[in-house]
Every structure is written in C-alpha cells, then in structure tokens.
Amino acid sequence: MRLIPPTIDADTNRGERLVFEMLERADDADGWTVLHSLDIADHNRQVAGEIDFLVVVPGSGVLVLEVKGVRRIARHEGVWVYGDGPDARSDRRGPFKQASTAMHSLRERLVRSRPHLAGVPFWSAVCFPLLDFGESSEEWRSWQVIDRRALAARRPTELLAGVLQNGRRRMQERSVAGFEPAAGEPTPAQCEEIVAAVRPDFELFESPRSRARRIEEEIRRFTEEQFAALDSMARNPRVVFDGPAGTGKTLLAMEAARRGATAGRRVLFVCFNLPLRFWLADRLAELRPRGMVDRLAIAVGGACALPMDGQQACDGSGPGVIVRSLHEQMLHVAGIQPEGRRLDSPFWLESLPELASERLLEQQARLEEIAGGESEGGSSTSGGTIPGESGPAPDGGPPTDAAARLAPDVFDEIVIDEAQDILRRSYLDFLDLSLRGGMDRGRWRIFGDFEFQRIYREHGSMTLEELDPDGRWPVCELRVNCRNTPSVTRLACACVGVDPTYCRVLRPDEGEPPEIRGWHDADAQIEVLSRCLEELRAEG
C-alpha cells in the first residue's frame, strides 16, 4: 500500500490518526494507494471541500472515506450532533451525505476532463473508529458503515474492499451506464492517472524549505512535551540534564534561559560550538538585556570577538539572556584578541581561562570590598550581595544595580549547552567565578550528553562522575527522542555502534528511508559531506 503523504500531521484528530496507523500497518493491499486530507477545490456545494481518505484500489474502484473520530454521535430532527458538552458541534448534512457529496464532486471533476474514466466505480463510506454505530436509514446502506466493532473483528483493508465490492454488485444489478464488471476498472494505469490528477506526489508540492519548516515545527512541538523535565526540577537551583542526541537538550536549555530571564535574572547562556552560538543568539534575540549590542564571533582557527556593523559592543543592562561561546566569553572578559592561535593550543586550554579568571577575581574583589566596608564582621563569598541594597541570596532573584556595575561579568544564572565539551577544570574555574554564589551555591542548568558525545575528551574534558563524585547535584535523565524519526534513529545507532536506550521516539517515519552515502578515505568524506551540504542549501 502506498500512503500519500506518508506521514500524518500530529494535530490530526485521534480518529483519523487511528485509521491512518491501521492502514500503515496493512500488509495485504498490494497496488493500493491511499491519499488523506485531500482538498477538493471544485466541491459542488462548498467553496472548498475535504476528503479524509481517498482509497484507490485496482480492479475494485475509488472509495471516499469520511472519518468521524468522536465518542458520541446523535441525530435530532435531521440535525447531526458530534460529541457532547461545550465541544459538541452540529451539522445538517450528516457524515454520509458529506462523504457522498464529496465523492460525486470528485468524480464529476475527473470525468469532465477524462471521459474514459466514466466506467470506474466511485463509492463512499463513513468510519466511526471510536464508537459502535447501529443506526439505519434510507440515506445509507449498512455496508457503507465501518465502526469500532467492525474494525475489531476484521482487517481495515478487508472492510474497505467489501464496500467497493458491494458497490460494484449494486451497480451491476442496476445496470449503471458505462459500467462493465468484466473490464476490471480501474486498471493499474487508471489508478495512477487518478492519483496523479487528484493529488500530485507529495514531494512535488512540498518544497524543501516548506518541509524544513514543518520538521522544525514538529520538533519544537514534540520538545515542548519534554518541558515537564524543567518543571519537575524547577525547585532545584542546580541541575544536570543528561541525554543522548535527539532528546531536545538545546531547546530545553533555551526554555530554561527564557524562564530565568522572565524571573528577572541576568543569564549567561554558554555553548562550545560557534555555529550553535549564532543560531541560539538569533532565536533568543528578544531576550537580550536592554541596550545590548551583540558581538559577532568570527571563527577562523579560533574565536574573535568583534563589534557588529561598526557599533560599539555592549552587554546592556538589567535582566536578560546573553548568548556566548565559551571562548568568546573568556576573550570578552579578558579584553584580548586571539591572534589566530589554534583551538587546541595551550592558550585556549590554559592561558585564556587563567587571564579571564583573573579579571573576574578583580570584579569579585570590588564586590567584597564594598561588602566588607558596609557590613562589619560580615563574611563575603564569590558573588556576594551588597549590604544596604536589596540583593538576593546566591540562589535567589535579580541582582542590585550596584552589583551589576561592579561585576558586569558575574551572572545570576548560567545555562550550559554542550556541557560534555566544556567540563574541563580550567573552564569550570572560569564559570565558577562568572556565577553569583559560584558553582556550589549559585543557580545553573547544565545540558549534555555525557556518555556518547564527549568529542574533546583528549583535551581533559571530565565525565559526569568526575564533575560530581559525591552526587550532590540532581541529574535529570532525558530518554525521549523528539528530533529523529525511528528509521533515522535506528540507522544512527547502528552506524556508531551504540544503544542510547531511548524509551520513546516521538516523530513518525516519513515513508522514505534515510539516504546513505559512502566514502573511501578522509578526503572523500569531506567531499561527500560538502556536496550534501551544497545540495541542501540549493534546495533552500
């Protein structure tokens, strides 16, 4: 069976999804084509009509299937009522007339331009997958009803074929003009013609750009289901979110940063990868602190902080989210430029973190000096508040204006993405000084794949156990894949020889298997990858 399109929108009602999934699993319908959610622009009685499912079966006919995915249906004085309570809706046509009208409209449109299809049987039926429908009327025949009871007793393809066979029998009994039972219409060629006429192949009308937007929206929607992980950890000021690829860590990190800014905190969002930094800064632009002018980080053998469009770079003031790559933030704090040093040079791994940490120590010292002068005998810690002004505890709310002026690079909260590449002692020392209260008492959210994606292990990146050997910080495990389809997930796991043990994969398959391209050496690998990227960019 061919399903067009091969996927169904996640927002589609439960009844239609149930029917789609039943047909998707069918293995006894060779040569069948099923189209769903088909708009009929030339609908006879409406400006636009819609067919839930159009089933094209060689040698049997064309069936318009209307699906009513409600648990209650009633008819009073000619008015059909679907559902109950405040969500109930009424319709004078009823599902059988709706399906019949759409069927006749479609047939007339086809035969008008293709008279040779006049002998092809067209019929309609109504499916009630969530209820038992026992009503009878002169408006429909019992074999045009497929309800929950029927679906439980027989295969859906058997039921659909039965409707068409009963329809053919009735046409023969009534000697319908043009219908020749022995002709076996529609032939396979006629089936292809009908499908091509009513709905071109899905890939032909969904542009790559449109598909990319659809997939991005799908991923966003499924990732929002994971927001429960943030909700469950909301009372914990320090949390590690650990999950393999595809579990929505980056989007969850974005949501965590948004929540921090909304609560009035000044949030530093740190990642390791510069392209990801650009993407994050674009998506979180509305959350920048007031008056902030972002720096453009240029990566050619290293990170370099530059002003944008000649404007004076500025971090702004007040609460908000500042997005930086780790090295970009260290360069900013240290007030230096890298002069083209390589990423794995001692400068990036040791010298830069030390220089930036020294600047942060100076900022912390200014805070402690004022705190000591105004609070005799008081103690101060990294990121302490200033007595005499309304400042929060290290785990608490927004900073005072004075604290922000004295320590502009010390934040109320830090969100770290790609943490598996950032957990290096020199980097953590820098981040510790960047946070009010430090890593022990401050507020932070760490997101990473600490099992499968530690790319920079040889540079001293720590494991989660090395980071927190005493188990002081709660770890929220993410195991729901909301980014990849099942086929992509299986292939990726097989290729790298790992099993991330996802408990669920949310996105459905799209009917097309992943495309595999090979190479024979490192140079060919780069060439193949470059070609793939060029093709994707050309598609939009």
Short mmCIF file of N, CA and C in Angstrom, two decimals, residues 339-477:
data_model
loop_
_atom_site.label_atom_id
_atom_site.label_comp_id
_atom_site.label_asym_id
_atom_site.label_seq_id
_atom_site.Cartn_x
_atom_site.Cartn_y
_atom_site.Cartn_z
N GLU A 339 44.70 36.43 18.05
CA GLU A 339 45.81 36.47 17.10
C GLU A 339 46.01 35.13 16.40
N GLY A 340 44.92 34.46 16.07
CA GLY A 340 44.98 33.27 15.22
C GLY A 340 45.51 32.02 15.86
N ARG A 341 45.52 31.91 17.17
CA ARG A 341 46.01 30.69 17.81
C ARG A 341 45.06 29.53 17.54
N ARG A 342 45.60 28.32 17.46
CA ARG A 342 44.77 27.14 17.21
C ARG A 342 43.96 26.79 18.45
N LEU A 343 42.81 26.13 18.20
CA LEU A 343 41.89 25.80 19.29
C LEU A 343 42.53 24.92 20.34
N ASP A 344 43.42 24.00 19.91
CA ASP A 344 44.00 23.06 20.87
C ASP A 344 45.33 23.54 21.43
N SER A 345 45.66 24.80 21.22
CA SER A 345 46.91 25.32 21.75
C SER A 345 46.76 25.58 23.25
N PRO A 346 47.90 25.65 23.97
CA PRO A 346 47.84 25.95 25.41
C PRO A 346 47.13 27.26 25.72
N PHE A 347 47.16 28.19 24.76
CA PHE A 347 46.48 29.47 25.00
C PHE A 347 45.01 29.25 25.31
N TRP A 348 44.33 28.45 24.47
CA TRP A 348 42.89 28.26 24.64
C TRP A 348 42.56 27.41 25.86
N LEU A 349 43.42 26.43 26.14
CA LEU A 349 43.11 25.48 27.20
C LEU A 349 43.52 25.98 28.58
N GLU A 350 44.57 26.79 28.66
CA GLU A 350 45.07 27.19 29.97
C GLU A 350 45.22 28.70 30.11
N SER A 351 45.96 29.33 29.17
CA SER A 351 46.28 30.75 29.34
C SER A 351 45.03 31.63 29.34
N LEU A 352 44.16 31.43 28.36
CA LEU A 352 42.96 32.26 28.28
C LEU A 352 42.06 32.10 29.50
N PRO A 353 41.75 30.87 29.93
CA PRO A 353 40.93 30.75 31.14
C PRO A 353 41.55 31.43 32.36
N GLU A 354 42.89 31.36 32.48
CA GLU A 354 43.55 31.99 33.62
C GLU A 354 43.43 33.51 33.55
N LEU A 355 43.67 34.09 32.36
CA LEU A 355 43.58 35.54 32.20
C LEU A 355 42.17 36.03 32.48
N ALA A 356 41.18 35.32 31.94
CA ALA A 356 39.79 35.72 32.17
C ALA A 356 39.41 35.57 33.64
N SER A 357 39.89 34.52 34.28
CA SER A 357 39.58 34.30 35.69
C SER A 357 40.18 35.41 36.56
N GLU A 358 41.37 35.89 36.19
CA GLU A 358 41.99 36.98 36.94
C GLU A 358 41.13 38.23 36.89
N ARG A 359 40.56 38.54 35.73
CA ARG A 359 39.68 39.70 35.61
C ARG A 359 38.43 39.52 36.47
N LEU A 360 37.90 38.30 36.48
CA LEU A 360 36.71 38.05 37.29
C LEU A 360 37.03 38.16 38.78
N LEU A 361 38.23 37.73 39.18
CA LEU A 361 38.63 37.88 40.57
C LEU A 361 38.68 39.35 40.97
N GLU A 362 39.10 40.21 40.04
CA GLU A 362 39.12 41.65 40.31
C GLU A 362 37.70 42.16 40.52
N GLN A 363 36.76 41.69 39.69
CA GLN A 363 35.37 42.12 39.85
C GLN A 363 34.81 41.62 41.18
N GLN A 364 35.13 40.37 41.53
CA GLN A 364 34.65 39.83 42.80
C GLN A 364 35.26 40.60 43.98
N ALA A 365 36.51 41.00 43.84
CA ALA A 365 37.17 41.74 44.92
C ALA A 365 36.49 43.08 45.16
N ARG A 366 36.03 43.74 44.09
CA ARG A 366 35.32 45.01 44.25
C ARG A 366 34.04 44.81 45.03
N LEU A 367 33.35 43.71 44.73
CA LEU A 367 32.13 43.41 45.48
C LEU A 367 32.44 43.17 46.96
N GLU A 368 33.48 42.40 47.22
CA GLU A 368 33.83 42.07 48.60
C GLU A 368 34.30 43.30 49.37
N GLU A 369 34.99 44.21 48.67
CA GLU A 369 35.48 45.42 49.32
C GLU A 369 34.33 46.27 49.82
N ILE A 370 33.32 46.44 48.98
CA ILE A 370 32.16 47.23 49.40
C ILE A 370 31.38 46.49 50.48
N ALA A 371 31.24 45.17 50.28
CA ALA A 371 30.50 44.39 51.27
C ALA A 371 31.19 44.46 52.62
N GLY A 372 32.53 44.38 52.64
CA GLY A 372 33.26 44.44 53.90
C GLY A 372 33.17 45.80 54.55
N GLY A 373 33.14 46.87 53.73
CA GLY A 373 33.07 48.21 54.27
C GLY A 373 31.73 48.54 54.89
N GLU A 374 30.67 47.91 54.42
CA GLU A 374 29.33 48.25 54.90
C GLU A 374 28.81 47.25 55.91
N SER A 375 29.48 46.12 56.04
CA SER A 375 28.99 45.08 56.95
C SER A 375 30.13 44.62 57.85
N GLU A 376 30.32 45.30 58.96
CA GLU A 376 31.43 44.98 59.86
C GLU A 376 31.30 43.56 60.39
N GLY A 377 32.36 42.85 60.23
CA GLY A 377 32.36 41.49 60.71
C GLY A 377 31.65 40.53 59.79
N GLY A 378 31.07 41.06 58.69
CA GLY A 378 30.35 40.18 57.78
C GLY A 378 31.30 39.41 56.90
N SER A 379 30.87 38.28 56.47
CA SER A 379 31.68 37.46 55.57
C SER A 379 31.17 37.62 54.17
N SER A 380 32.00 37.41 53.20
CA SER A 380 31.58 37.51 51.81
C SER A 380 32.11 36.33 51.04
N THR A 381 31.39 35.98 50.00
CA THR A 381 31.78 34.87 49.15
C THR A 381 31.70 35.30 47.72
N SER A 382 32.12 34.42 46.85
CA SER A 382 32.05 34.70 45.42
C SER A 382 30.64 35.10 45.04
N GLY A 383 30.52 36.30 44.47
CA GLY A 383 29.21 36.75 44.02
C GLY A 383 28.33 37.23 45.15
N GLY A 384 28.85 37.59 46.33
CA GLY A 384 28.01 38.01 47.45
C GLY A 384 27.28 39.30 47.16
N THR A 385 26.18 39.56 47.88
CA THR A 385 25.39 40.76 47.66
C THR A 385 25.95 41.91 48.47
N ILE A 386 25.47 43.11 48.19
CA ILE A 386 25.97 44.31 48.85
C ILE A 386 25.01 44.72 49.95
N PRO A 387 25.43 44.74 51.22
CA PRO A 387 24.54 45.15 52.30
C PRO A 387 24.06 46.57 52.07
N GLY A 388 22.84 46.85 52.52
CA GLY A 388 22.28 48.17 52.32
C GLY A 388 21.46 48.28 51.07
N GLU A 389 21.58 47.30 50.17
CA GLU A 389 20.77 47.27 48.96
C GLU A 389 20.05 45.94 48.91
N SER A 390 18.93 45.92 48.22
CA SER A 390 18.10 44.71 48.20
C SER A 390 18.65 43.72 47.21
N GLY A 391 19.59 42.90 47.63
CA GLY A 391 20.14 41.86 46.78
C GLY A 391 19.69 40.51 47.25
N PRO A 392 19.60 39.55 46.36
CA PRO A 392 19.11 38.23 46.70
C PRO A 392 20.22 37.34 47.26
N ALA A 393 19.82 36.21 47.82
CA ALA A 393 20.78 35.17 48.16
C ALA A 393 21.33 34.60 46.88
N PRO A 394 22.48 33.89 46.93
CA PRO A 394 23.07 33.37 45.70
C PRO A 394 22.11 32.56 44.87
N ASP A 395 21.17 31.82 45.52
CA ASP A 395 20.22 31.03 44.76
C ASP A 395 19.03 31.85 44.30
N GLY A 396 18.97 33.13 44.65
CA GLY A 396 17.72 33.87 44.52
C GLY A 396 17.58 34.69 43.28
N GLY A 397 16.92 35.87 43.45
CA GLY A 397 16.43 36.65 42.33
C GLY A 397 17.43 37.59 41.72
N PRO A 398 16.96 38.73 41.22
CA PRO A 398 17.80 39.62 40.43
C PRO A 398 18.84 40.35 41.27
N PRO A 399 19.93 40.78 40.63
CA PRO A 399 20.99 41.49 41.35
C PRO A 399 20.64 42.95 41.53
N THR A 400 21.38 43.63 42.38
CA THR A 400 21.23 45.06 42.51
C THR A 400 21.94 45.74 41.35
N ASP A 401 21.55 46.99 41.09
CA ASP A 401 22.22 47.74 40.03
C ASP A 401 23.69 47.95 40.37
N ALA A 402 23.96 48.18 41.66
CA ALA A 402 25.35 48.41 42.06
C ALA A 402 26.20 47.18 41.81
N ALA A 403 25.66 46.00 42.14
CA ALA A 403 26.40 44.76 41.91
C ALA A 403 26.68 44.56 40.44
N ALA A 404 25.70 44.88 39.60
CA ALA A 404 25.88 44.71 38.16
C ALA A 404 26.95 45.65 37.62
N ARG A 405 27.02 46.87 38.19
CA ARG A 405 28.05 47.81 37.74
C ARG A 405 29.44 47.36 38.18
N LEU A 406 29.54 46.86 39.39
CA LEU A 406 30.84 46.45 39.92
C LEU A 406 31.34 45.15 39.31
N ALA A 407 30.41 44.27 38.98
CA ALA A 407 30.80 42.96 38.43
C ALA A 407 29.92 42.64 37.23
N PRO A 408 30.13 43.33 36.10
CA PRO A 408 29.25 43.15 34.94
C PRO A 408 29.32 41.76 34.32
N ASP A 409 30.39 41.02 34.62
CA ASP A 409 30.54 39.69 34.02
C ASP A 409 30.24 38.57 35.01
N VAL A 410 29.58 38.91 36.10
CA VAL A 410 29.11 37.92 37.06
C VAL A 410 27.59 37.84 36.93
N PHE A 411 27.09 36.65 36.68
CA PHE A 411 25.68 36.47 36.32
C PHE A 411 24.88 35.82 37.44
N ASP A 412 23.57 36.00 37.38
CA ASP A 412 22.66 35.39 38.35
C ASP A 412 22.42 33.92 38.05
N GLU A 413 22.54 33.55 36.79
CA GLU A 413 22.30 32.16 36.40
C GLU A 413 23.13 31.85 35.16
N ILE A 414 23.60 30.63 35.08
CA ILE A 414 24.33 30.18 33.90
C ILE A 414 23.63 28.94 33.35
N VAL A 415 23.42 28.95 32.04
CA VAL A 415 22.89 27.78 31.32
C VAL A 415 23.99 27.31 30.39
N ILE A 416 24.36 26.04 30.49
CA ILE A 416 25.44 25.49 29.68
C ILE A 416 24.88 24.41 28.76
N ASP A 417 25.05 24.59 27.46
CA ASP A 417 24.72 23.55 26.50
C ASP A 417 26.04 22.95 25.99
N GLU A 418 25.97 21.74 25.43
CA GLU A 418 27.18 21.02 25.01
C GLU A 418 28.15 20.86 26.18
N ALA A 419 27.61 20.64 27.35
CA ALA A 419 28.44 20.64 28.57
C ALA A 419 29.52 19.58 28.54
N GLN A 420 29.30 18.48 27.81
CA GLN A 420 30.30 17.42 27.78
C GLN A 420 31.62 17.91 27.20
N ASP A 421 31.60 18.99 26.41
CA ASP A 421 32.82 19.54 25.82
C ASP A 421 33.38 20.70 26.64
N ILE A 422 32.67 21.12 27.67
CA ILE A 422 33.06 22.28 28.45
C ILE A 422 33.56 21.89 29.84
N LEU A 423 33.27 20.66 30.25
CA LEU A 423 33.64 20.24 31.61
C LEU A 423 35.13 19.94 31.71
N ARG A 424 35.89 21.01 31.69
CA ARG A 424 37.35 20.95 31.89
C ARG A 424 37.67 21.84 33.08
N ARG A 425 38.61 21.44 33.91
CA ARG A 425 38.83 22.14 35.17
C ARG A 425 39.07 23.63 34.97
N SER A 426 39.92 24.01 34.01
CA SER A 426 40.21 25.44 33.82
C SER A 426 38.96 26.20 33.37
N TYR A 427 38.12 25.56 32.56
CA TYR A 427 36.89 26.20 32.12
C TYR A 427 35.91 26.34 33.28
N LEU A 428 35.81 25.31 34.10
CA LEU A 428 34.88 25.35 35.22
C LEU A 428 35.30 26.38 36.26
N ASP A 429 36.61 26.57 36.44
CA ASP A 429 37.07 27.62 37.35
C ASP A 429 36.60 28.98 36.86
N PHE A 430 36.67 29.20 35.55
CA PHE A 430 36.20 30.46 34.98
C PHE A 430 34.69 30.62 35.19
N LEU A 431 33.93 29.58 34.91
CA LEU A 431 32.48 29.65 35.06
C LEU A 431 32.08 29.81 36.53
N ASP A 432 32.85 29.20 37.42
CA ASP A 432 32.58 29.34 38.85
C ASP A 432 32.65 30.81 39.27
N LEU A 433 33.64 31.53 38.75
CA LEU A 433 33.79 32.95 39.07
C LEU A 433 32.78 33.82 38.31
N SER A 434 32.18 33.27 37.26
CA SER A 434 31.21 34.02 36.46
C SER A 434 29.81 33.98 37.06
N LEU A 435 29.62 33.21 38.13
CA LEU A 435 28.29 32.97 38.67
C LEU A 435 28.18 33.48 40.10
N ARG A 436 27.13 34.22 40.38
CA ARG A 436 26.87 34.67 41.75
C ARG A 436 26.69 33.44 42.65
N GLY A 437 27.50 33.35 43.68
CA GLY A 437 27.45 32.19 44.55
C GLY A 437 28.34 31.05 44.11
N GLY A 438 28.90 31.17 42.90
CA GLY A 438 29.76 30.10 42.39
C GLY A 438 28.98 28.86 42.03
N MET A 439 29.67 27.86 41.53
CA MET A 439 29.02 26.62 41.11
C MET A 439 28.43 25.86 42.30
N ASP A 440 28.99 26.07 43.50
CA ASP A 440 28.49 25.34 44.66
C ASP A 440 27.19 25.92 45.20
N ARG A 441 27.02 27.26 45.12
CA ARG A 441 25.86 27.88 45.73
C ARG A 441 25.02 28.68 44.75
N GLY A 442 25.49 28.83 43.52
CA GLY A 442 24.75 29.62 42.55
C GLY A 442 23.68 28.82 41.82
N ARG A 443 23.05 29.47 40.86
CA ARG A 443 21.96 28.84 40.10
C ARG A 443 22.45 28.53 38.70
N TRP A 444 22.38 27.24 38.30
CA TRP A 444 22.82 26.87 36.96
C TRP A 444 22.03 25.68 36.44
N ARG A 445 22.03 25.55 35.12
CA ARG A 445 21.42 24.43 34.42
C ARG A 445 22.45 23.91 33.41
N ILE A 446 22.83 22.65 33.53
CA ILE A 446 23.83 22.05 32.64
C ILE A 446 23.15 21.00 31.77
N PHE A 447 23.35 21.10 30.45
CA PHE A 447 22.77 20.15 29.50
C PHE A 447 23.89 19.50 28.70
N GLY A 448 23.90 18.17 28.65
CA GLY A 448 24.95 17.50 27.88
C GLY A 448 24.66 16.02 27.68
N ASP A 449 25.43 15.45 26.76
CA ASP A 449 25.42 14.00 26.54
C ASP A 449 26.75 13.49 27.07
N PHE A 450 26.75 13.03 28.29
CA PHE A 450 28.00 12.69 28.96
C PHE A 450 28.46 11.27 28.68
N GLU A 451 27.68 10.55 27.88
CA GLU A 451 28.05 9.16 27.57
C GLU A 451 28.55 9.00 26.14
N PHE A 452 27.89 9.66 25.17
CA PHE A 452 28.18 9.36 23.77
C PHE A 452 28.82 10.50 22.98
N GLN A 453 28.80 11.75 23.48
CA GLN A 453 29.23 12.88 22.66
C GLN A 453 30.40 13.65 23.25
N ARG A 454 31.27 13.02 23.97
CA ARG A 454 32.42 13.72 24.54
C ARG A 454 33.52 13.79 23.49
N ILE A 455 33.41 14.79 22.60
CA ILE A 455 34.32 14.92 21.45
C ILE A 455 35.72 15.31 21.90
N TYR A 456 35.82 16.14 22.94
CA TYR A 456 37.11 16.70 23.31
C TYR A 456 37.68 16.05 24.57
N ARG A 457 37.44 14.76 24.72
CA ARG A 457 37.94 14.03 25.88
C ARG A 457 39.46 14.13 26.00
N GLU A 458 40.15 14.12 24.84
CA GLU A 458 41.61 14.16 24.90
C GLU A 458 42.12 15.51 25.39
N HIS A 459 41.26 16.53 25.43
CA HIS A 459 41.67 17.85 25.93
C HIS A 459 41.39 17.99 27.42
N GLY A 460 41.03 16.91 28.08
CA GLY A 460 40.82 16.97 29.52
C GLY A 460 39.38 17.14 29.94
N SER A 461 38.44 16.91 29.04
CA SER A 461 37.03 17.02 29.39
C SER A 461 36.67 15.93 30.39
N MET A 462 35.94 16.31 31.44
CA MET A 462 35.63 15.39 32.53
C MET A 462 34.35 14.62 32.27
N THR A 463 34.24 13.48 32.92
CA THR A 463 32.98 12.74 32.91
C THR A 463 32.06 13.35 33.97
N LEU A 464 30.81 12.95 33.93
CA LEU A 464 29.85 13.43 34.92
C LEU A 464 30.25 12.98 36.32
N GLU A 465 30.79 11.76 36.42
CA GLU A 465 31.22 11.24 37.72
C GLU A 465 32.41 12.03 38.26
N GLU A 466 33.29 12.46 37.37
CA GLU A 466 34.44 13.27 37.80
C GLU A 466 34.00 14.67 38.20
N LEU A 467 32.98 15.18 37.54
CA LEU A 467 32.46 16.51 37.87
C LEU A 467 31.84 16.52 39.26
N ASP A 468 31.06 15.50 39.57
CA ASP A 468 30.33 15.46 40.83
C ASP A 468 30.48 14.08 41.48
N PRO A 469 31.66 13.77 41.99
CA PRO A 469 31.90 12.42 42.53
C PRO A 469 31.04 12.08 43.73
N ASP A 470 30.57 13.10 44.46
CA ASP A 470 29.77 12.85 45.67
C ASP A 470 28.27 12.83 45.39
N GLY A 471 27.88 13.06 44.13
CA GLY A 471 26.47 13.03 43.79
C GLY A 471 25.65 14.11 44.47
N ARG A 472 26.21 15.32 44.59
CA ARG A 472 25.50 16.41 45.27
C ARG A 472 24.38 16.99 44.44
N TRP A 473 24.53 16.94 43.11
CA TRP A 473 23.59 17.64 42.24
C TRP A 473 22.62 16.66 41.59
N PRO A 474 21.35 17.02 41.54
CA PRO A 474 20.37 16.13 40.90
C PRO A 474 20.62 16.02 39.40
N VAL A 475 20.43 14.82 38.88
CA VAL A 475 20.59 14.56 37.44
C VAL A 475 19.24 14.15 36.88
N CYS A 476 18.78 14.89 35.88
CA CYS A 476 17.53 14.56 35.19
C CYS A 476 17.89 13.87 33.88
N GLU A 477 17.53 12.61 33.76
CA GLU A 477 17.86 11.85 32.55
C GLU A 477 16.78 12.06 31.49
#
